[in-house]
Amino acid sequence: MHNIDSDSEDELPSGWAEKSTEDGNVYFVNTCNNKIQWTHPQTGRKKVIPKDLPFGWSKSVDENGKTLYVHNETGNKTYIDPRLAFSKEEKKHANDFRQRFDGSTTAYQVLHGVDLSGKYALITGSNAGIGFETAKSLARHGCNVLFANRNLEATQQAIEQIIIETNASEESLKSIHLDLSSLQSVKKCALAVRTVFSDHLDMLILNAGVFGLPYEETVDNLDRTFQVNHLSHMYLALLLEPLLKRGSRVIFVSSESHRMASLKNVFVKQNLMYSKEQYSSMMSYNNSKLYNVITAKILSDKWRHKGIAVNSLHPGNMVYSNLMKNWWLYHLAFLLVRPFTKSLQQAAATTVYVATASELEDVTGLYFNNCFYCEESALARDTDIAQEVFAISLRMIKERMGDEGIGQYLNIYSTPELT
């Protein structure tokens, strides 16, 4: 059960103060009678703080031997433990967390005080738009980011811009070629990633997507929207599974458009794509976003025992980015609503939150919007439909690439041959 109480309950009553111990526990002192207790006087629950200081802080002692905290950038000093700003209630179970942010929050606000040094992230579609803002936000806080994109020239320009804006190390930002319209490119990319991140991958953010495309077949004879948005991302996640360890997080960037998907005749024909004669760019996009949510839920169940968290999310409605560039009518529509929608920094907030928030440790299989979980569509929650979609996807990959990297799943999921 999720705790969605308001933050007002967390306010201390008059006369109470919050203190911390060196090992990351919080206790409460009644300054009127010096009574000390481990539970919050208002909520009755224990709180904990990170064992390490927030990013940019160090600890020293004053002339009297009292602990003093110093902000390295500003030089400001305080006797108040900065970790207390990130105190959280001790969780009784994984999904016991409260909402801290909303739709107006930016990625920078989500990451305030967070240190991602030593963390490794791979982000697809990271040379522009929401992916770029996600990469920039993570890099600003010390994360090593691998940019997986088709256009390496634009990617290098994005990396150089991030270095200028964040003072991130050039060594921590690398690029790798990934053409999501080619399953062979996906396989080649996955093999190369293992040489860059030979040990582990902390965050796999599957962000890239296309929208509003006319019917167009890829080199794999697949609808481009379907393959780029869904099948190639699913294949990449499966191939990178060996790099995912306990604590790793996989994020499928989906959309609220998944609620408008239609699976009419999909299972009769055993084909997840629309034919050229029946093709609708909008419906193809909607269905691909549904498949994102479904894939995240299936993998969350399969990888739960390994401690790998897999979630999906919606970044924002009609965010003005390069997603709508393929048709002038969509471009105009997005331009008209731009003053009323999220900025790119706000749109990146939910992705960054799901990828980094400490309270989401061990949280898996959920769908997020505006930095909090919400219920998916009925189609996405149907386990029979989910297993069938996953099975057909596997067969489509096998027909083109064989069973390397997906064999263990083919043994679990089986469907009739595609027609």
Short mmCIF file of C-alpha atoms in Angstrom, two decimals:
data_model
loop_
_atom_site.label_atom_id
_atom_site.label_comp_id
_atom_site.label_asym_id
_atom_site.label_seq_id
_atom_site.Cartn_x
_atom_site.Cartn_y
_atom_site.Cartn_z
CA MET A 1 0.00 0.00 0.00
CA HIS A 2 1.38 3.40 -0.99
CA ASN A 3 1.58 6.24 1.49
CA ILE A 4 0.22 9.35 -0.20
CA ASP A 5 -0.25 11.52 2.86
CA SER A 6 0.53 15.20 2.46
CA ASP A 7 3.83 16.66 3.55
CA SER A 8 2.04 18.66 6.26
CA GLU A 9 1.97 15.54 8.46
CA ASP A 10 5.74 15.56 8.43
CA GLU A 11 5.98 18.98 10.09
CA LEU A 12 7.29 18.88 13.63
CA PRO A 13 5.08 20.19 16.45
CA SER A 14 6.22 23.30 18.25
CA GLY A 15 9.12 22.63 20.62
CA TRP A 16 10.50 19.63 18.76
CA ALA A 17 13.80 19.39 16.85
CA GLU A 18 15.15 16.81 14.41
CA LYS A 19 18.67 15.47 14.98
CA SER A 20 20.88 12.88 13.30
CA THR A 21 23.35 10.18 14.22
CA GLU A 22 26.57 9.43 12.36
CA ASP A 23 25.26 6.11 11.01
CA GLY A 24 22.22 7.65 9.30
CA ASN A 25 19.43 7.47 11.89
CA VAL A 26 17.16 10.30 12.91
CA TYR A 27 15.94 11.07 16.41
CA PHE A 28 13.68 13.77 17.80
CA VAL A 29 14.25 16.04 20.79
CA ASN A 30 11.57 17.86 22.76
CA THR A 31 13.40 21.08 23.62
CA CYS A 32 10.97 21.82 26.45
CA ASN A 33 11.69 18.74 28.56
CA ASN A 34 14.72 17.28 26.70
CA LYS A 35 12.80 14.10 25.95
CA ILE A 36 14.39 12.07 23.15
CA GLN A 37 12.64 9.51 20.92
CA TRP A 38 13.30 7.64 17.66
CA THR A 39 9.83 8.09 16.15
CA HIS A 40 8.35 11.25 14.64
CA PRO A 41 6.07 12.89 17.24
CA GLN A 42 3.43 13.58 14.58
CA THR A 43 3.43 10.44 12.42
CA GLY A 44 4.81 7.92 14.90
CA ARG A 45 7.19 6.55 12.26
CA LYS A 46 10.97 6.22 12.21
CA LYS A 47 13.05 8.23 9.74
CA VAL A 48 16.44 7.59 8.21
CA ILE A 49 18.93 9.67 6.25
CA PRO A 50 21.69 8.78 3.75
CA LYS A 51 24.90 7.59 5.33
CA ASP A 52 26.91 9.86 3.01
CA LEU A 53 26.75 13.65 2.87
CA PRO A 54 24.86 15.23 -0.03
CA PHE A 55 26.78 16.12 -3.16
CA GLY A 56 28.92 19.24 -2.60
CA TRP A 57 29.13 19.02 1.21
CA SER A 58 32.03 18.13 3.52
CA LYS A 59 32.42 17.79 7.28
CA SER A 60 34.91 19.37 9.69
CA VAL A 61 35.02 20.52 13.32
CA ASP A 62 35.10 23.98 14.84
CA GLU A 63 37.55 25.23 17.47
CA ASN A 64 35.45 23.63 20.19
CA GLY A 65 35.42 20.23 18.52
CA LYS A 66 31.82 20.51 17.41
CA THR A 67 30.88 19.00 14.05
CA LEU A 68 30.56 21.61 11.31
CA TYR A 69 29.23 21.11 7.77
CA VAL A 70 30.66 23.09 4.85
CA HIS A 71 29.16 23.66 1.41
CA ASN A 72 32.18 23.36 -0.86
CA GLU A 73 30.92 25.65 -3.63
CA THR A 74 29.67 28.57 -1.52
CA GLY A 75 31.79 28.13 1.59
CA ASN A 76 28.68 28.39 3.78
CA LYS A 77 28.95 26.63 7.15
CA THR A 78 26.26 25.17 9.38
CA TYR A 79 25.90 22.97 12.43
CA ILE A 80 22.75 21.41 10.98
CA ASP A 81 23.39 18.08 9.26
CA PRO A 82 22.51 18.64 5.56
CA ARG A 83 21.47 15.00 5.32
CA LEU A 84 18.36 15.92 7.30
CA ALA A 85 17.03 17.69 4.20
CA PHE A 86 16.80 14.22 2.63
CA SER A 87 15.37 12.33 5.57
CA LYS A 88 12.67 9.84 4.71
CA GLU A 89 10.38 7.55 6.60
CA GLU A 90 11.67 4.05 7.14
CA LYS A 91 9.85 1.84 4.64
CA LYS A 92 7.91 -1.16 5.89
CA HIS A 93 7.83 -2.53 2.35
CA ALA A 94 9.18 -1.49 -1.06
CA ASN A 95 6.12 0.41 -2.29
CA ASP A 96 5.68 2.42 0.88
CA PHE A 97 6.61 5.91 -0.33
CA ARG A 98 5.04 9.34 -0.45
CA GLN A 99 4.80 11.88 -3.26
CA ARG A 100 7.55 14.50 -3.02
CA PHE A 101 7.23 16.17 -6.41
CA ASP A 102 4.57 17.12 -8.95
CA GLY A 103 4.16 18.15 -12.59
CA SER A 104 5.88 21.50 -12.09
CA THR A 105 9.08 19.94 -10.73
CA THR A 106 12.25 20.09 -12.83
CA ALA A 107 14.93 17.42 -13.09
CA TYR A 108 17.33 19.76 -11.30
CA GLN A 109 14.98 19.94 -8.31
CA VAL A 110 14.65 16.16 -8.20
CA LEU A 111 18.45 15.83 -8.06
CA HIS A 112 19.09 18.60 -5.53
CA GLY A 113 21.89 17.40 -3.27
CA VAL A 114 22.16 13.99 -4.96
CA ASP A 115 25.63 12.59 -5.71
CA LEU A 116 25.74 10.23 -8.71
CA SER A 117 29.53 9.86 -8.77
CA GLY A 118 30.46 6.30 -9.73
CA LYS A 119 27.06 5.64 -11.31
CA TYR A 120 26.73 4.56 -14.94
CA ALA A 121 23.78 5.32 -17.20
CA LEU A 122 22.95 4.54 -20.82
CA ILE A 123 20.32 6.76 -22.45
CA THR A 124 18.85 6.27 -25.92
CA GLY A 125 17.73 9.36 -27.84
CA SER A 126 19.95 11.56 -25.70
CA ASN A 127 21.25 14.10 -28.21
CA ALA A 128 18.13 16.30 -28.13
CA GLY A 129 14.87 16.98 -26.33
CA ILE A 130 13.92 15.19 -23.13
CA GLY A 131 16.76 12.69 -23.48
CA PHE A 132 19.30 15.50 -23.67
CA GLU A 133 17.88 17.17 -20.55
CA THR A 134 17.93 13.82 -18.76
CA ALA A 135 21.56 13.25 -19.69
CA LYS A 136 22.55 16.78 -18.74
CA SER A 137 20.85 16.50 -15.35
CA LEU A 138 22.58 13.23 -14.53
CA ALA A 139 25.97 14.47 -15.78
CA ARG A 140 25.68 17.61 -13.65
CA HIS A 141 25.63 15.38 -10.57
CA GLY A 142 28.62 13.26 -11.48
CA CYS A 143 27.02 10.38 -13.39
CA ASN A 144 28.94 8.64 -16.19
CA VAL A 145 26.61 8.80 -19.19
CA LEU A 146 26.73 6.77 -22.38
CA PHE A 147 24.79 8.46 -25.20
CA ALA A 148 23.32 5.80 -27.51
CA ASN A 149 22.17 7.54 -30.70
CA ARG A 150 22.07 7.20 -34.47
CA ASN A 151 23.53 10.64 -35.26
CA LEU A 152 26.97 10.67 -33.63
CA GLU A 153 27.81 14.14 -34.92
CA ALA A 154 24.78 15.63 -33.17
CA THR A 155 25.61 13.53 -30.12
CA GLN A 156 29.13 14.96 -29.91
CA GLN A 157 27.70 18.47 -30.11
CA ALA A 158 25.30 17.59 -27.29
CA ILE A 159 28.14 16.26 -25.16
CA GLU A 160 30.22 19.40 -25.74
CA GLN A 161 27.26 21.58 -24.76
CA ILE A 162 26.73 19.59 -21.56
CA ILE A 163 30.41 19.90 -20.64
CA ILE A 164 30.17 23.68 -21.03
CA GLU A 165 26.92 23.98 -19.06
CA THR A 166 27.72 21.56 -16.24
CA ASN A 167 31.53 21.35 -16.01
CA ALA A 168 31.14 17.59 -16.29
CA SER A 169 34.28 15.64 -17.14
CA GLU A 170 34.73 14.80 -20.82
CA GLU A 171 35.84 11.34 -19.73
CA SER A 172 32.48 10.70 -18.08
CA LEU A 173 30.43 11.39 -21.23
CA LYS A 174 30.79 8.96 -24.12
CA SER A 175 28.82 8.15 -27.26
CA ILE A 176 27.97 4.91 -29.00
CA HIS A 177 26.18 4.28 -32.28
CA LEU A 178 22.66 2.88 -32.08
CA ASP A 179 20.20 2.79 -34.96
CA LEU A 180 16.93 1.54 -33.50
CA SER A 181 15.55 0.87 -36.97
CA SER A 182 18.03 -2.02 -37.28
CA LEU A 183 18.05 -5.01 -34.95
CA GLN A 184 21.58 -5.76 -36.12
CA SER A 185 22.64 -2.30 -34.95
CA VAL A 186 20.97 -2.97 -31.59
CA LYS A 187 22.96 -6.18 -31.19
CA LYS A 188 26.21 -4.49 -32.21
CA CYS A 189 25.54 -1.66 -29.77
CA ALA A 190 24.83 -4.06 -26.89
CA LEU A 191 28.11 -5.89 -27.50
CA ALA A 192 30.00 -2.59 -27.57
CA VAL A 193 28.32 -1.39 -24.36
CA ARG A 194 29.74 -4.39 -22.55
CA THR A 195 33.25 -3.17 -23.38
CA VAL A 196 32.49 0.37 -22.12
CA PHE A 197 30.60 -0.69 -18.98
CA SER A 198 32.30 -4.03 -18.42
CA ASP A 199 31.26 -4.26 -14.78
CA HIS A 200 27.72 -2.99 -14.40
CA LEU A 201 25.05 -0.58 -15.61
CA ASP A 202 23.15 1.35 -12.94
CA MET A 203 20.57 3.02 -15.18
CA LEU A 204 19.23 1.93 -18.57
CA ILE A 205 16.95 4.71 -19.81
CA LEU A 206 15.06 3.74 -22.97
CA ASN A 207 13.98 7.18 -24.05
CA ALA A 208 14.23 7.39 -27.86
CA GLY A 209 11.06 7.46 -29.92
CA VAL A 210 9.43 8.57 -33.16
CA PHE A 211 5.98 10.04 -33.69
CA GLY A 212 3.76 10.90 -36.63
CA LEU A 213 5.66 8.88 -39.23
CA PRO A 214 3.99 7.72 -42.44
CA TYR A 215 4.11 3.98 -43.09
CA GLU A 216 7.73 3.05 -43.66
CA GLU A 217 9.46 -0.31 -43.38
CA THR A 218 12.89 -0.72 -41.80
CA VAL A 219 15.70 -2.96 -43.01
CA ASP A 220 14.05 -5.65 -40.85
CA ASN A 221 10.77 -5.29 -42.79
CA LEU A 222 9.04 -3.84 -39.74
CA ASP A 223 6.96 -0.71 -39.28
CA ARG A 224 9.49 1.94 -38.27
CA THR A 225 7.37 3.38 -35.42
CA PHE A 226 6.78 -0.08 -33.96
CA GLN A 227 10.43 -1.10 -34.18
CA VAL A 228 12.05 2.13 -32.96
CA ASN A 229 9.62 2.71 -30.09
CA HIS A 230 9.17 -0.86 -28.92
CA LEU A 231 10.88 -3.88 -30.43
CA SER A 232 14.44 -2.54 -30.59
CA HIS A 233 14.25 -1.17 -27.05
CA MET A 234 12.96 -4.50 -25.77
CA TYR A 235 15.77 -6.31 -27.60
CA LEU A 236 18.38 -3.91 -26.22
CA ALA A 237 17.14 -4.42 -22.65
CA LEU A 238 17.31 -8.20 -23.01
CA LEU A 239 20.82 -8.09 -24.49
CA LEU A 240 22.08 -5.81 -21.71
CA GLU A 241 20.64 -7.95 -18.93
CA PRO A 242 24.10 -9.34 -18.00
CA LEU A 243 25.21 -5.80 -17.04
CA LEU A 244 22.22 -5.22 -14.78
CA LYS A 245 22.90 -6.00 -11.13
CA ARG A 246 21.04 -5.65 -7.84
CA GLY A 247 20.03 -2.00 -7.57
CA SER A 248 20.08 -1.35 -11.34
CA ARG A 249 17.08 0.48 -12.76
CA VAL A 250 15.55 0.12 -16.22
CA ILE A 251 13.17 2.84 -17.41
CA PHE A 252 10.89 2.60 -20.44
CA VAL A 253 9.75 6.09 -21.44
CA SER A 254 6.17 5.48 -22.56
CA SER A 255 3.23 7.90 -22.85
CA GLU A 256 -0.32 8.46 -21.67
CA SER A 257 -1.14 7.71 -25.32
CA HIS A 258 -0.91 4.04 -24.35
CA ARG A 259 -4.45 4.44 -22.98
CA MET A 260 -5.74 4.97 -26.52
CA ALA A 261 -4.16 1.84 -27.99
CA SER A 262 -6.21 -0.74 -29.87
CA LEU A 263 -5.27 -4.41 -30.20
CA LYS A 264 -8.10 -5.36 -32.56
CA ASN A 265 -7.08 -8.38 -34.66
CA VAL A 266 -3.54 -8.35 -33.22
CA PHE A 267 -3.81 -11.80 -31.68
CA VAL A 268 -5.85 -13.24 -34.52
CA LYS A 269 -3.12 -12.30 -36.98
CA GLN A 270 -0.31 -12.87 -34.47
CA ASN A 271 1.21 -9.57 -35.59
CA LEU A 272 1.71 -6.49 -33.41
CA MET A 273 2.04 -4.10 -36.36
CA TYR A 274 -0.51 -2.50 -38.64
CA SER A 275 -0.41 -3.45 -42.29
CA LYS A 276 0.29 -0.74 -44.86
CA GLU A 277 -3.40 -0.73 -45.84
CA GLN A 278 -4.63 -0.29 -42.26
CA TYR A 279 -1.80 1.92 -41.03
CA SER A 280 -2.48 4.91 -38.78
CA SER A 281 0.53 6.88 -37.54
CA MET A 282 -1.28 7.86 -34.34
CA MET A 283 -2.52 4.36 -33.54
CA SER A 284 0.87 2.85 -34.33
CA TYR A 285 2.40 5.27 -31.83
CA ASN A 286 -0.29 4.53 -29.20
CA ASN A 287 0.24 0.79 -29.52
CA SER A 288 4.03 1.10 -29.32
CA LYS A 289 3.68 3.03 -26.06
CA LEU A 290 1.36 0.33 -24.70
CA TYR A 291 4.00 -2.26 -25.58
CA ASN A 292 6.54 -0.19 -23.58
CA VAL A 293 4.40 -0.45 -20.45
CA ILE A 294 3.74 -4.14 -21.02
CA THR A 295 7.42 -4.95 -21.57
CA ALA A 296 8.37 -3.09 -18.39
CA LYS A 297 5.81 -5.08 -16.39
CA ILE A 298 6.92 -8.43 -17.82
CA LEU A 299 10.61 -7.73 -17.19
CA SER A 300 9.88 -6.39 -13.71
CA ASP A 301 8.42 -9.78 -12.82
CA LYS A 302 11.28 -11.69 -14.43
CA TRP A 303 14.06 -9.63 -12.87
CA ARG A 304 12.53 -8.89 -9.47
CA HIS A 305 14.44 -11.72 -7.78
CA LYS A 306 17.70 -10.20 -9.04
CA GLY A 307 16.94 -6.84 -7.46
CA ILE A 308 16.65 -5.14 -10.87
CA ALA A 309 13.87 -2.54 -10.95
CA VAL A 310 11.96 -2.02 -14.21
CA ASN A 311 9.39 0.76 -14.50
CA SER A 312 7.69 2.83 -17.20
CA LEU A 313 6.56 6.44 -17.27
CA HIS A 314 4.91 9.33 -19.07
CA PRO A 315 7.12 12.44 -19.36
CA GLY A 316 4.40 14.98 -20.18
CA ASN A 317 1.61 15.88 -22.58
CA MET A 318 2.59 17.42 -25.92
CA VAL A 319 6.01 18.56 -24.72
CA TYR A 320 7.65 20.73 -27.38
CA SER A 321 10.62 18.64 -28.53
CA ASN A 322 11.98 17.12 -31.71
CA LEU A 323 9.47 14.26 -31.43
CA MET A 324 6.87 16.06 -33.56
CA LYS A 325 9.23 17.07 -36.36
CA ASN A 326 7.96 14.50 -38.87
CA TRP A 327 4.70 16.21 -39.90
CA TRP A 328 3.96 19.93 -40.09
CA LEU A 329 0.44 19.52 -38.63
CA TYR A 330 1.77 17.90 -35.45
CA HIS A 331 4.49 20.53 -35.32
CA LEU A 332 1.88 23.28 -35.47
CA ALA A 333 -0.30 21.64 -32.83
CA PHE A 334 2.62 21.25 -30.43
CA LEU A 335 3.71 24.83 -31.09
CA LEU A 336 0.24 26.20 -30.25
CA VAL A 337 0.03 24.43 -26.90
CA ARG A 338 3.66 25.07 -25.97
CA PRO A 339 2.88 27.88 -23.46
CA PHE A 340 0.63 25.49 -21.53
CA THR A 341 2.81 22.39 -21.40
CA LYS A 342 5.90 21.29 -19.51
CA SER A 343 9.37 22.58 -20.29
CA LEU A 344 11.97 20.00 -21.28
CA GLN A 345 13.46 20.20 -17.79
CA GLN A 346 10.05 19.48 -16.27
CA ALA A 347 9.45 16.69 -18.77
CA ALA A 348 12.76 15.07 -17.80
CA ALA A 349 11.90 15.20 -14.09
CA THR A 350 9.88 11.99 -13.96
CA THR A 351 12.57 10.03 -15.80
CA VAL A 352 15.27 11.35 -13.47
CA TYR A 353 13.08 10.69 -10.44
CA VAL A 354 12.38 7.06 -11.38
CA ALA A 355 16.07 6.54 -12.23
CA THR A 356 17.55 8.02 -9.03
CA ALA A 357 15.09 8.59 -6.17
CA SER A 358 16.25 6.82 -3.02
CA GLU A 359 12.71 6.00 -1.91
CA LEU A 360 12.21 3.96 -5.09
CA GLU A 361 14.80 1.38 -4.10
CA ASP A 362 13.30 -2.06 -4.90
CA VAL A 363 10.21 -0.41 -6.44
CA THR A 364 9.44 -2.22 -9.69
CA GLY A 365 6.60 -2.83 -12.14
CA LEU A 366 4.95 0.59 -11.75
CA TYR A 367 3.92 3.28 -14.22
CA PHE A 368 4.77 6.89 -13.27
CA ASN A 369 3.41 10.30 -14.26
CA ASN A 370 4.32 13.66 -12.71
CA CYS A 371 6.93 12.02 -10.44
CA PHE A 372 4.49 9.59 -8.87
CA TYR A 373 2.90 6.28 -9.70
CA CYS A 374 -0.52 5.95 -11.29
CA GLU A 375 -2.59 3.11 -12.65
CA GLU A 376 -1.93 1.97 -16.20
CA SER A 377 -4.64 1.27 -18.76
CA ALA A 378 -6.78 -1.85 -18.49
CA LEU A 379 -4.96 -3.37 -21.48
CA ALA A 380 -1.60 -2.84 -19.79
CA ARG A 381 -2.83 -4.53 -16.60
CA ASP A 382 -4.15 -7.63 -18.39
CA THR A 383 -1.57 -10.34 -17.71
CA ASP A 384 -2.78 -12.62 -20.53
CA ILE A 385 -2.48 -9.80 -23.06
CA ALA A 386 0.93 -8.84 -21.68
CA GLN A 387 2.32 -12.33 -22.01
CA GLU A 388 0.98 -12.66 -25.55
CA VAL A 389 2.47 -9.30 -26.63
CA PHE A 390 5.81 -10.26 -25.11
CA ALA A 391 5.75 -13.67 -26.75
CA ILE A 392 4.96 -12.30 -30.22
CA SER A 393 7.71 -9.71 -29.81
CA LEU A 394 10.20 -12.44 -29.00
CA ARG A 395 9.19 -14.42 -32.06
CA MET A 396 9.58 -11.35 -34.28
CA ILE A 397 13.12 -10.85 -32.94
CA LYS A 398 13.99 -14.54 -33.33
CA GLU A 399 12.84 -14.62 -36.96
CA ARG A 400 15.33 -11.87 -37.79
CA MET A 401 18.19 -12.35 -35.31
CA GLY A 402 18.02 -15.90 -34.01
CA ASP A 403 17.73 -16.77 -30.34
CA GLU A 404 21.05 -15.43 -29.03
CA GLY A 405 20.38 -13.34 -25.93
CA ILE A 406 16.68 -14.20 -25.80
CA GLY A 407 16.73 -18.01 -25.71
CA GLN A 408 15.81 -18.28 -22.04
CA TYR A 409 12.65 -16.25 -22.68
CA LEU A 410 11.71 -18.20 -25.79
CA ASN A 411 11.67 -21.29 -23.59
CA ILE A 412 9.08 -19.65 -21.37
CA TYR A 413 6.95 -17.82 -23.93
CA SER A 414 5.74 -19.48 -27.08
CA THR A 415 3.25 -18.48 -29.77
CA PRO A 416 2.14 -19.95 -33.09
CA GLU A 417 4.34 -19.04 -36.05
CA LEU A 418 3.74 -15.55 -37.41
CA THR A 419 1.73 -15.34 -40.61
#
